[in-house]
C-alpha positions as CSV (number, residue, x, y, z in Angstrom):
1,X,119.6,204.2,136.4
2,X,120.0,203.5,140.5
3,X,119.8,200.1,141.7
4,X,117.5,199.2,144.5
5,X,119.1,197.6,147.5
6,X,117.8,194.5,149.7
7,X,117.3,196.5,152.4
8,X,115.2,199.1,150.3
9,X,112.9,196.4,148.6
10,X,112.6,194.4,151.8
11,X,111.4,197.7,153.7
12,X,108.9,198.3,151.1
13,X,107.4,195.2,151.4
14,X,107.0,195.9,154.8
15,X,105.1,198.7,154.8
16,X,102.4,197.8,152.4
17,X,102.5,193.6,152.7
18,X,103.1,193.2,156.5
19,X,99.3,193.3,157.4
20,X,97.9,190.5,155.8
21,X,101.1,187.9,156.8
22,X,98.6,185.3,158.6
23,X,97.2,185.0,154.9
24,X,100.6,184.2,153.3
25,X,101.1,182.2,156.1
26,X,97.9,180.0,155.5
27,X,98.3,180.1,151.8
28,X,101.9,178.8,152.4
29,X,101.3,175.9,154.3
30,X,98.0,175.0,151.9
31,X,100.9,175.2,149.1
32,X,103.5,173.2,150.9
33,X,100.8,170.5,151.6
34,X,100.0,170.7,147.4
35,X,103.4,170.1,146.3
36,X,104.3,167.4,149.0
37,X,100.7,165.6,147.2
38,X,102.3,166.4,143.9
39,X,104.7,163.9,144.6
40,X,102.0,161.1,144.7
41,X,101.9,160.7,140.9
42,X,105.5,159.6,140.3
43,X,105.9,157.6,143.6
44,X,102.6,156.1,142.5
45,X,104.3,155.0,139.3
46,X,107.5,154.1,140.6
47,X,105.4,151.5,142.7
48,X,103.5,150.6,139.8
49,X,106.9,150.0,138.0
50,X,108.4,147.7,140.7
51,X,104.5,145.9,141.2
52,X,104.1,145.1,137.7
53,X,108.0,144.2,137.2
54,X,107.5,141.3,140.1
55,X,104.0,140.5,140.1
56,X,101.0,140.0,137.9
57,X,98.4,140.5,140.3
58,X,95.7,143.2,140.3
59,X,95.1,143.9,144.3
60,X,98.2,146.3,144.7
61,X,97.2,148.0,141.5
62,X,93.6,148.9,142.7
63,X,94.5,149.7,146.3
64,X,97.4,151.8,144.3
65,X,94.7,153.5,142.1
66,X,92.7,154.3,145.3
67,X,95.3,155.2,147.6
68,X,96.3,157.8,144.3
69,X,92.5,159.1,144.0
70,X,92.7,159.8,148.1
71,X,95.7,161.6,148.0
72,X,95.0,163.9,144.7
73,X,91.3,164.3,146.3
74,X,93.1,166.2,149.3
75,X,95.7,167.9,147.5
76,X,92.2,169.2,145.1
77,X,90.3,170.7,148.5
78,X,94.4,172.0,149.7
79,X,94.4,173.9,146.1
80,X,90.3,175.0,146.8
81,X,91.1,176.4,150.2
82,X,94.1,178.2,148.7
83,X,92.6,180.0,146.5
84,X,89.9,180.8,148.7
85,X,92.4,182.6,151.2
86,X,94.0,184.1,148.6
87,X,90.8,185.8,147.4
88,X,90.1,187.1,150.9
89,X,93.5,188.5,151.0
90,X,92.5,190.3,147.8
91,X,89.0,191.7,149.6
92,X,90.9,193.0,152.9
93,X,94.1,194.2,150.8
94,X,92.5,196.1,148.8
95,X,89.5,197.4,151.8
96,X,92.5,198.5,154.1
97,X,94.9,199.7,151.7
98,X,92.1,202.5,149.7
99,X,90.8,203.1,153.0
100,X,94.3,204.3,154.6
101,X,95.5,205.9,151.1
102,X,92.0,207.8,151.2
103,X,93.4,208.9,155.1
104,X,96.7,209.7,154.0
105,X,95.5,211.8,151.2
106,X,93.5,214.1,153.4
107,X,96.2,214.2,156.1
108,X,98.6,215.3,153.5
109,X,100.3,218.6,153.6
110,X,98.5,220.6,151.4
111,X,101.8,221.9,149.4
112,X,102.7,218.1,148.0
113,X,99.9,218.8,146.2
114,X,101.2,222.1,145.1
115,X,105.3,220.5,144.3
116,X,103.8,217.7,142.7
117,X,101.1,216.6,140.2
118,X,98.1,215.4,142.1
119,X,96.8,213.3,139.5
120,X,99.6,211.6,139.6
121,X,99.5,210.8,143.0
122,X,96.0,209.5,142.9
123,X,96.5,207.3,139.9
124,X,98.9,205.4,142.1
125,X,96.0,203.6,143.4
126,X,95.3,201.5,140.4
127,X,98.7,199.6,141.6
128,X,96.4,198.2,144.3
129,X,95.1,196.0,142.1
130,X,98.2,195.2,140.5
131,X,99.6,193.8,143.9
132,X,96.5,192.1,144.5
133,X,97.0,190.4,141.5
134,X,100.4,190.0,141.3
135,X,100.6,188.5,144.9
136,X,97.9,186.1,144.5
137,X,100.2,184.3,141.0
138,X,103.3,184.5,143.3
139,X,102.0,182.9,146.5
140,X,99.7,180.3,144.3
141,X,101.9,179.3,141.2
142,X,105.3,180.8,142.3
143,X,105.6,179.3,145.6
144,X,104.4,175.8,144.4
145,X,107.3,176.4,142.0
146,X,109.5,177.0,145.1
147,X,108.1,174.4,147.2
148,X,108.2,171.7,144.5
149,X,111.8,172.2,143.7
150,X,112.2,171.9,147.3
151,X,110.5,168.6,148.2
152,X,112.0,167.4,144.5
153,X,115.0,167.6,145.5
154,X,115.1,166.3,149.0
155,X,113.4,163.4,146.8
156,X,116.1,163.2,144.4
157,X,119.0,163.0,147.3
158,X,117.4,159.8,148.8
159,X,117.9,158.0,145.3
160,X,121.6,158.4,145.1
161,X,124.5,160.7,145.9
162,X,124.8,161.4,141.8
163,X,121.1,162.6,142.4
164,X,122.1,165.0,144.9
165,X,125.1,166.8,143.4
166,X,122.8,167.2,140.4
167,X,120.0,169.0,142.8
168,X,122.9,171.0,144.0
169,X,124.3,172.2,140.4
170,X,120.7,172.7,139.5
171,X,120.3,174.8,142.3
172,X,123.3,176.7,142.1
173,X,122.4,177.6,138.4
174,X,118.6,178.6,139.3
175,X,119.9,180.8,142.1
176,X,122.6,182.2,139.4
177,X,119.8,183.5,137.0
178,X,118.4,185.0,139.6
179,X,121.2,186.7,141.4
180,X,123.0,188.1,137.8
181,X,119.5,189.8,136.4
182,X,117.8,190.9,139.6
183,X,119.0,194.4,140.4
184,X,118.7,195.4,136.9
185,X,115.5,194.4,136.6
186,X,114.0,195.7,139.3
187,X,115.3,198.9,138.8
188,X,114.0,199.0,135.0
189,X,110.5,198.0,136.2
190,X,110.2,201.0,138.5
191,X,111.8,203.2,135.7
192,X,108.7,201.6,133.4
193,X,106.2,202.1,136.0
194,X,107.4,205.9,136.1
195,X,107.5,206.3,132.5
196,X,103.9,204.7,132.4
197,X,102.2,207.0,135.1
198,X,104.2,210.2,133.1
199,X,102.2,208.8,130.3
200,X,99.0,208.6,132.0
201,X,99.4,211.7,133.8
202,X,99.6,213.9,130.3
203,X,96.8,212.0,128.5
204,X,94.8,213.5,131.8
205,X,96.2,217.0,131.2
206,X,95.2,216.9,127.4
207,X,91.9,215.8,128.7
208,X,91.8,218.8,131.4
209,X,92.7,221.6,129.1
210,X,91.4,220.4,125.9
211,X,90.4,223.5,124.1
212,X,94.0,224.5,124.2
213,X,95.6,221.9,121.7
214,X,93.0,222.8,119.6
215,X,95.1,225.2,117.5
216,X,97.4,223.5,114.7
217,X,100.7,224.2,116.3
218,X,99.2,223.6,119.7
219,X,98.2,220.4,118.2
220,X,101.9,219.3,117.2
221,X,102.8,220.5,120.5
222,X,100.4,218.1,122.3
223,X,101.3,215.2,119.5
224,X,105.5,215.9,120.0
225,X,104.7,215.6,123.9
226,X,102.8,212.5,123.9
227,X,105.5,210.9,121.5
228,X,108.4,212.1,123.5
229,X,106.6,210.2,127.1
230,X,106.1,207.3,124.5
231,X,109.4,206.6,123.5
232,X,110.4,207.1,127.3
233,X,108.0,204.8,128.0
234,X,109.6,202.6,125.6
235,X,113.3,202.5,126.4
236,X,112.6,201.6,129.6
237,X,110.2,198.7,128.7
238,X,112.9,197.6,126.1
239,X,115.5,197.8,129.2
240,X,113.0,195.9,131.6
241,X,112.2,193.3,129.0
242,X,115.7,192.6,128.0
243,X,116.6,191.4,131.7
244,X,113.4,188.9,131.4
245,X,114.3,187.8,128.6
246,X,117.7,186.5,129.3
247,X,116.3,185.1,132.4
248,X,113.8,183.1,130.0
249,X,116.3,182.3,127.6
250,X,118.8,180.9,130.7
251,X,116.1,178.7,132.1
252,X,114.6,177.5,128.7
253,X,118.8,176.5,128.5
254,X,119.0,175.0,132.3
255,X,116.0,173.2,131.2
256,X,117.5,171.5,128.1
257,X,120.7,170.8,129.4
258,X,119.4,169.7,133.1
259,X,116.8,167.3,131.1
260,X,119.1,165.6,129.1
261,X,121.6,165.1,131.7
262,X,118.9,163.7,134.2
263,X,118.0,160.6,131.3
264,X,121.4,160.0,130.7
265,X,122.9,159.9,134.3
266,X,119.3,157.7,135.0
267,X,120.4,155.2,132.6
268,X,124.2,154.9,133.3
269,X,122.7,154.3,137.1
270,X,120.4,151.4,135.9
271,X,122.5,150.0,133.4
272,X,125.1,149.7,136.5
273,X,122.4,148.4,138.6
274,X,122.7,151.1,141.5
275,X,119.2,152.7,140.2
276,X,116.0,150.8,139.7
277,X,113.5,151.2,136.9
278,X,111.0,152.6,138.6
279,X,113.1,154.6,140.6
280,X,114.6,156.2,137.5
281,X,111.3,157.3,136.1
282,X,109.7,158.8,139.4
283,X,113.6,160.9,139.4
284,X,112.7,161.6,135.5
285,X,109.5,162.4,136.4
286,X,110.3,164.7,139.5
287,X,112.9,166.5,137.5
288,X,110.7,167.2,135.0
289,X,108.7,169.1,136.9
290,X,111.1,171.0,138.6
291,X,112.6,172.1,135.2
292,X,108.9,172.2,133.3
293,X,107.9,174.9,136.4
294,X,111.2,176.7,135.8
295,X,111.2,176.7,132.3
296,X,108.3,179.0,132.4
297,X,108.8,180.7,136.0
298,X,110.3,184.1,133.9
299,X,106.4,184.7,134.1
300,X,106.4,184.7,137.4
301,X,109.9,186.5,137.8
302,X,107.7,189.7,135.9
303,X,105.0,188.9,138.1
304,X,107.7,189.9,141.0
305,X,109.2,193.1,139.4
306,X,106.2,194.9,138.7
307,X,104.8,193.4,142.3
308,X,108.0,195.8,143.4
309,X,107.2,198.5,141.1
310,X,103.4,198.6,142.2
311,X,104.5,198.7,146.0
312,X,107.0,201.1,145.1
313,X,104.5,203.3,143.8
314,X,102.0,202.5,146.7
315,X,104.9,203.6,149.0
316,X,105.0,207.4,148.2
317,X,101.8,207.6,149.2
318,X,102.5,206.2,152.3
319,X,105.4,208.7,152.7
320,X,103.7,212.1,151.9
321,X,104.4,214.2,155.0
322,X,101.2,214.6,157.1
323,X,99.5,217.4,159.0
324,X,99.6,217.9,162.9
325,X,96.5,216.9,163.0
326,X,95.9,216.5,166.8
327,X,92.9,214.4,168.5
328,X,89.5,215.5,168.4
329,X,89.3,217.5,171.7
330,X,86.9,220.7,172.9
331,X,88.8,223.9,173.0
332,X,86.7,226.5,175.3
333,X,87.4,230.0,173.0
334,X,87.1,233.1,175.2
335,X,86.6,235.0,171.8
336,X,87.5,234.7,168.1
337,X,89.8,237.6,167.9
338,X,92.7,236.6,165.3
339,X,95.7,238.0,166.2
340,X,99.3,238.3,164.3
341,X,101.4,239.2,166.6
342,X,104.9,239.4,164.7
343,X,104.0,236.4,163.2
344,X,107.1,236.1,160.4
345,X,108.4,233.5,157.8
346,X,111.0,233.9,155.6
347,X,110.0,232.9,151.6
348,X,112.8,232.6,149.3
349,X,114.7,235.9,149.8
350,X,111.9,237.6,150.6
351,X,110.3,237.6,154.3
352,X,106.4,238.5,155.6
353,X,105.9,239.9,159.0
354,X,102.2,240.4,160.2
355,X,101.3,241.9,163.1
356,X,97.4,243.4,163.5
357,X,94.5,242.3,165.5
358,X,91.3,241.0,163.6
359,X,88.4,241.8,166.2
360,X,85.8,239.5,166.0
361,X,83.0,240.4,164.0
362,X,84.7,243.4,162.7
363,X,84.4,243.7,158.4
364,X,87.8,244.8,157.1
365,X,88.6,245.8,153.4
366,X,92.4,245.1,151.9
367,X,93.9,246.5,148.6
368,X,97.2,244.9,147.6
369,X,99.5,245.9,145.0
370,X,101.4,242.6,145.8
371,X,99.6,239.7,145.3
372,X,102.4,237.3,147.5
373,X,101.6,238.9,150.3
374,X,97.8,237.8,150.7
375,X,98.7,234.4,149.7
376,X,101.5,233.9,152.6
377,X,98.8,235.3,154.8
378,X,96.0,232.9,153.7
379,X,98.1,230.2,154.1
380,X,99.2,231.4,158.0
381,X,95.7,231.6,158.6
382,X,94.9,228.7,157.9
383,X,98.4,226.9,159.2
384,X,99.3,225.4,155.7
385,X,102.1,227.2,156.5
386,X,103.8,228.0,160.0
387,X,105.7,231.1,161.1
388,X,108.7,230.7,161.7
389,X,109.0,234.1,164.2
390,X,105.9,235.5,166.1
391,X,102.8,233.5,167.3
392,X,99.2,233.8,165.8
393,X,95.9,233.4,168.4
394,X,92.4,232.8,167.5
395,X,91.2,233.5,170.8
396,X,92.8,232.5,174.0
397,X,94.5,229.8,171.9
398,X,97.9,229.6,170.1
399,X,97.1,228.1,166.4
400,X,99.8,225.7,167.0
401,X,97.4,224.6,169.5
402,X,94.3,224.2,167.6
403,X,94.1,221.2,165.2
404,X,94.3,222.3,161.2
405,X,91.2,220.0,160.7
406,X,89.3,222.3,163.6
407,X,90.6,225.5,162.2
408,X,89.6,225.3,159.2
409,X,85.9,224.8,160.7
410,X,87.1,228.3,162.3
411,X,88.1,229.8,159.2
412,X,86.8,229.7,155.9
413,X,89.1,231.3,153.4
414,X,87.7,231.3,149.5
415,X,91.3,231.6,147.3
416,X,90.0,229.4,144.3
417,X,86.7,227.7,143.7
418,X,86.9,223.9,145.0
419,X,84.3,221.3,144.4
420,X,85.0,217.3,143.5
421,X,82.2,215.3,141.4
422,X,79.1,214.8,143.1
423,X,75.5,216.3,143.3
424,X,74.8,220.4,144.0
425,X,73.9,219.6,147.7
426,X,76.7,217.7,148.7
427,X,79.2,220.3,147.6
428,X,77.6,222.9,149.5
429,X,77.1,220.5,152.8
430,X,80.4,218.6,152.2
431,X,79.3,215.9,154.8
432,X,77.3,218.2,157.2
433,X,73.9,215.9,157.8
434,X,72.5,218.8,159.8
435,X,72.2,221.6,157.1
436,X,68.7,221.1,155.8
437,X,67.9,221.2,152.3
438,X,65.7,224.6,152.4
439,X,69.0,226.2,153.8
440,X,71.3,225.0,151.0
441,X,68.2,226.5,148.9
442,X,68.7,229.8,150.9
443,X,72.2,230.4,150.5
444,X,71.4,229.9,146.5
445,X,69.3,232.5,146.8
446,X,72.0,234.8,148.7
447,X,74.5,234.3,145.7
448,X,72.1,234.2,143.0
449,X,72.1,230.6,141.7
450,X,68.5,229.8,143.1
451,X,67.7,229.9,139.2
452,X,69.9,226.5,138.7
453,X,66.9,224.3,141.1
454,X,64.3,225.5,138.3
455,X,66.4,225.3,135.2
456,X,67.6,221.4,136.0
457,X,65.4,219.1,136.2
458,X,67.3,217.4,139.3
459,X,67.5,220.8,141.0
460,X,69.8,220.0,144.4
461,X,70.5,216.8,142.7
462,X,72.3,217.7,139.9
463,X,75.5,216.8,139.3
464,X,78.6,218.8,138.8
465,X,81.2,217.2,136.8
466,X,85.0,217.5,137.6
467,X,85.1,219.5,134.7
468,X,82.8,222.2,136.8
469,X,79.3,221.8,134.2
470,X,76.7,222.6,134.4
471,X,78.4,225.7,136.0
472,X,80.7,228.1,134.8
473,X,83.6,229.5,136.2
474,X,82.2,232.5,137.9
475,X,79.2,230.5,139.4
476,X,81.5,228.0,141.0
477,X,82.9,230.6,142.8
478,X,79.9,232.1,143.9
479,X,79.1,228.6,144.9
480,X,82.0,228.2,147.1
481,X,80.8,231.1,148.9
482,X,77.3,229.7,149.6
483,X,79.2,227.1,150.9
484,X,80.7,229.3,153.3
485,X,77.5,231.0,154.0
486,X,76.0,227.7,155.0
487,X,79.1,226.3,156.8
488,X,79.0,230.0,159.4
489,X,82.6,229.5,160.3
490,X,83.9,232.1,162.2
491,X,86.0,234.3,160.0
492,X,85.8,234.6,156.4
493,X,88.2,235.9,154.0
494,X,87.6,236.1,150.3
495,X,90.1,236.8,148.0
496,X,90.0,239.2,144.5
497,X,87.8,235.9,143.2
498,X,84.9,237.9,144.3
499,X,85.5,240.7,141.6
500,X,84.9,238.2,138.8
501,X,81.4,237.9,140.0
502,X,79.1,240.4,138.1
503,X,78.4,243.9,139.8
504,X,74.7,243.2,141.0
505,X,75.3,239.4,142.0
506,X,78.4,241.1,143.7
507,X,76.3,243.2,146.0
508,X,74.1,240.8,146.6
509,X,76.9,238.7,148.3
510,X,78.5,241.9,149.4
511,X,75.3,242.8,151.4
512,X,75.0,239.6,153.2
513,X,78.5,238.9,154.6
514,X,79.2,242.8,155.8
515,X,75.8,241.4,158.0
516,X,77.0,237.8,159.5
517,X,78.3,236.9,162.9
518,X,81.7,236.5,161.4
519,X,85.2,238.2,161.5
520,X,85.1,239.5,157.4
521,X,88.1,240.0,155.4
522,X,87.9,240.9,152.0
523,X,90.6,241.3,149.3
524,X,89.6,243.4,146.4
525,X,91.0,244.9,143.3
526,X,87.9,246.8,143.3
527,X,86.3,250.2,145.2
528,X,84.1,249.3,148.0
529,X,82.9,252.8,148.3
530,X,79.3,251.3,148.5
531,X,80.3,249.2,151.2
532,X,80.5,250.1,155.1
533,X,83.7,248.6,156.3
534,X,85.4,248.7,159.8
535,X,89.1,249.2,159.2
536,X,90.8,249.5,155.9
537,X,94.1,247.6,155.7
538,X,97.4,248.1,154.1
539,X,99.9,245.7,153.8
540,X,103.1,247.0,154.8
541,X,106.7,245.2,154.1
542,X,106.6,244.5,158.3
543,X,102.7,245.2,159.7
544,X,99.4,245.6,158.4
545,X,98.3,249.4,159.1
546,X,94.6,250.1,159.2
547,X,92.7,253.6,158.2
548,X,89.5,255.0,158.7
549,X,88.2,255.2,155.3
550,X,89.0,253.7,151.5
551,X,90.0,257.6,150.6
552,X,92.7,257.4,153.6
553,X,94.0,253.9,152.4
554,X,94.3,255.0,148.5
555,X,96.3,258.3,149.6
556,X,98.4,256.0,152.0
557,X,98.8,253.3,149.2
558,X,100.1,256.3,146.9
């Protein structure tokens, strides 16, 4: 298990605590003002011990009792204000943090998606709230903790020298708990937190593919998973909670020992006359404090580690390599031609070289007998990937020049059906305000799903679930390409997911998108003898090479 460094931790903390600083600040200085009031009650006493051990009279006891009431009255509003800081820490924390995470997302490079599991990416958010949280105990209960033990002992100093060397062991001991468990468990709570989210992550894949553990020995398989994540889970919690534990167990000792050894070095000092009564039970008091807060400050020690854990979390986020996503700036196209020219990237072993112009407005038809091919060029096209040889232009413009996020208004290519949770209408307008409703209706129509408006009752309105209902698979694809329809990029390339789509629906779709104002590329596994293409394309090891006709492209492809 690796250990986290200082320099790690503190760097951590940087990133995703730095912002809000003026509110620990605040919040420190309200606590520093509650634990220097704290004092009043055994100063108080220690005056009411000398008062009533010379004198009988009443005065200093009620100007006492309201000088008391004064001070505890201020530390009260001190303690309000506190927390009220603290709770708009929580508001802008949590506001600024989802707000960038929801930014860094979207900026992501699409293939961290594709290395790792998405969902558990996103589930990393809920450790938002467990920084919040976390946060708000350390800088309200575990900094008066600090603070106390601080003024307490400057307190205890003034009484006599013995008082000092005892703050000193007791601090020395304090920092010793701390220093001999604190790598350990810092690095078990991360482990745990990991362990937790692998949980979390496969109770969402048994969720997602449900109907496939639905088989006996699918079942055990799904069972044997979960308990094998459990007892990982498990091993690490035991791990994590065995370093709290011995923390606890080491200051439930400090307190003991510290406690007893405060009363009798007290009474040896007053016995010998170099302590006074009440000065021995304001340092009894004081000390009991200190070692009551500490005797239950392992709470607060957890409250730290998964604090870390949560940031830690947070962090990867943070760190996901981004797009080069440039400014929002006109670009002044002469044309929309596309053109590879000895654009080339090397995949593995295996390397793709393009090199064809796509005229604009031109239909062109592909048949592939090698399905890695289409995919590297998809994801050139649409600069998820860049070559590493060769340039590729839309237009008068390099695509290293254009932005991805303005590209990908240029091109629309449909590899998969996409759609998140919300209503029929805003998955086909995705944001766009100007696309009416009556147009959303017409591209329906185009892809025959029109029917959808009558058959549910909410028509535009209805929701689709992230599971895809009401629709199935084939009419979320033709879905995504009304959404294309609607969106009238530029060029539009559809993958072999159009030959899932029933012949006469097919047609339909085929019909429209040979007629739009577009450059149109189509993959298909299937004849287009019905079709009217301009160039039929072959895929060659080095170039694309286009033909006249789907007969001269099936002989070529022979």
């Amino acid at each position: 298990m690796k250990s986290v460094t200082r320099a790690e931790m503190l760097e951590k903390f940087k990133l995703i605590l730095k912002p809000e600083k003026s509110f620990y600040i605040v919040s420190f200085i309200y606590g520093l003002g509650v634990s220097l009031l704290s004092l009043a009650i055994p100063i108080s006493i220690q005056s009411l011990v000398n008062t009533v051990a010379f004198s009988m009279l009443s005065q200093p006891l009620i100007i006492l009792c309201f000088v008391l009431l004064s001070l505890l009255m201020f530390s009260g509003v001190l303690n309000a204000l506190q927390i009220y800081i603290l709770e708009l820490f929580q508001q802008k924390f949590y506001a600024r943090t989802t707000s960038e995470l929801s930014v860094k997302l979207i900026n992501a490079q699409n293939k961290e998606f594709l290395k790792r599991n998405g969902t558990d990416l996103v589930n990393r958010y809920f450790d938002v709230m467990t920084v919040q949280k976390s946060m708000t105990s350390l800088l309200t209960e575990g900094v008066a903790i600090f603070l106390q033990t601080v003024v307490g002992v400057l307190m205890l100093a003034f009484y006599h020298p013995y008082f000092l060397a005892f703050a000193l062991i007791l601090v020395t001991l304090l920092w010793l708990v701390w220093v001999l468990f604190r790598k350990k468990a810092i690095s078990s709570a991360v482990y745990e937190s990991k362990a937790k989210y692998n949980v979390a992550g496969w109770l969402k894949e048994i969720g997602r593919v449900n109907i496939l553990f639905k088989s006996r020995q699918q079942r055990e398989c799904a069972i044997n998973t979960s308990d094998e994540l459990i007892g990982d889970y498990l091993k690490y919690r035991k791990l994590h909670f065995k370093q709290v534990y011995f923390q606890a167990i080491s200051l439930l000792a400090i307190y003991a020992i510290m406690s007893a050894l405060i009363f009798g070095l007290g009474g040896f000092l007053v016995i010998k006359g170099q302590l006074t009564l009440g000065q021995l039970v304001a340092a009894e008091l004081i000390v009991t404090l200190i070692l009551g807060n500490f005797s239950k400050a392992s709470k607060y020690l957890e409250s730290f580690y998964d604090l870390y854990a949560a940031v830690d979390k947070i962090s990867h986020l943070y760190e996901l390599p981004a797009e080069d996503n440039k400014p929002e700036q006109k670009y002044e196209f002469d044309n929309y031609n596309i053109s590879f020219n000895n654009a080339a990237i090397k995949v593995g072993e295996t390397k793709y070289s393009y090199n064809f112009d796509f005229e604009y407005g031109k239909n062109f038809y592909a048949h592939l007998k090698h399905n890695s091919k289409k995919v590297i060029f998809n994801e050139l096209l649409q600069r998820v990937i860049n070559p590493e040889k060769g340039v590729i232009k839309v237009g008068n413009y390099s695509i290293q020049e254009i932005s991805p996020l303005d590209l990908r208004d240029i091109v629309h290519v449909i590899s998969t059906p996409t759609f998140f949770e919300g209503t029929i209408f805003e998955n086909l307008t995705v944001g766009n305000k100007n696309i009416k409703r009556s147009e959303a209706i017409e591209a329906l129509e185009i892809v025959n799903l029109s029917y959808i408006i009558d058959t549910e009752e909410k028509g535009l309105d209805t929701k689709i679930l992230s599971s895809g209902y009401p629709f199935w698979s084939s009419q979320l694809i033709r879905l995504e390409i009304a959404r294309a329809i609607i969106k009238k990029p530029k060029v539009v390339v559809i993958t072999e997911l159009i030959d899932q789509i029933d012949d006469e629906t097919r047609n339909m779709i085929m019909n429209y998108l040979l007629k739009m104002d577009s450059t149109f590329i189509l993959f298909s596994n299937k004849s287009c003898s019905g079709f009217k293409f301009d160039k039929y394309l072959k895929f060659d090891d080095y170039k694309i090479v286009a033909y006249d006709s789907e007969q001269a492209l099936k002989e070529a492809s022979e």
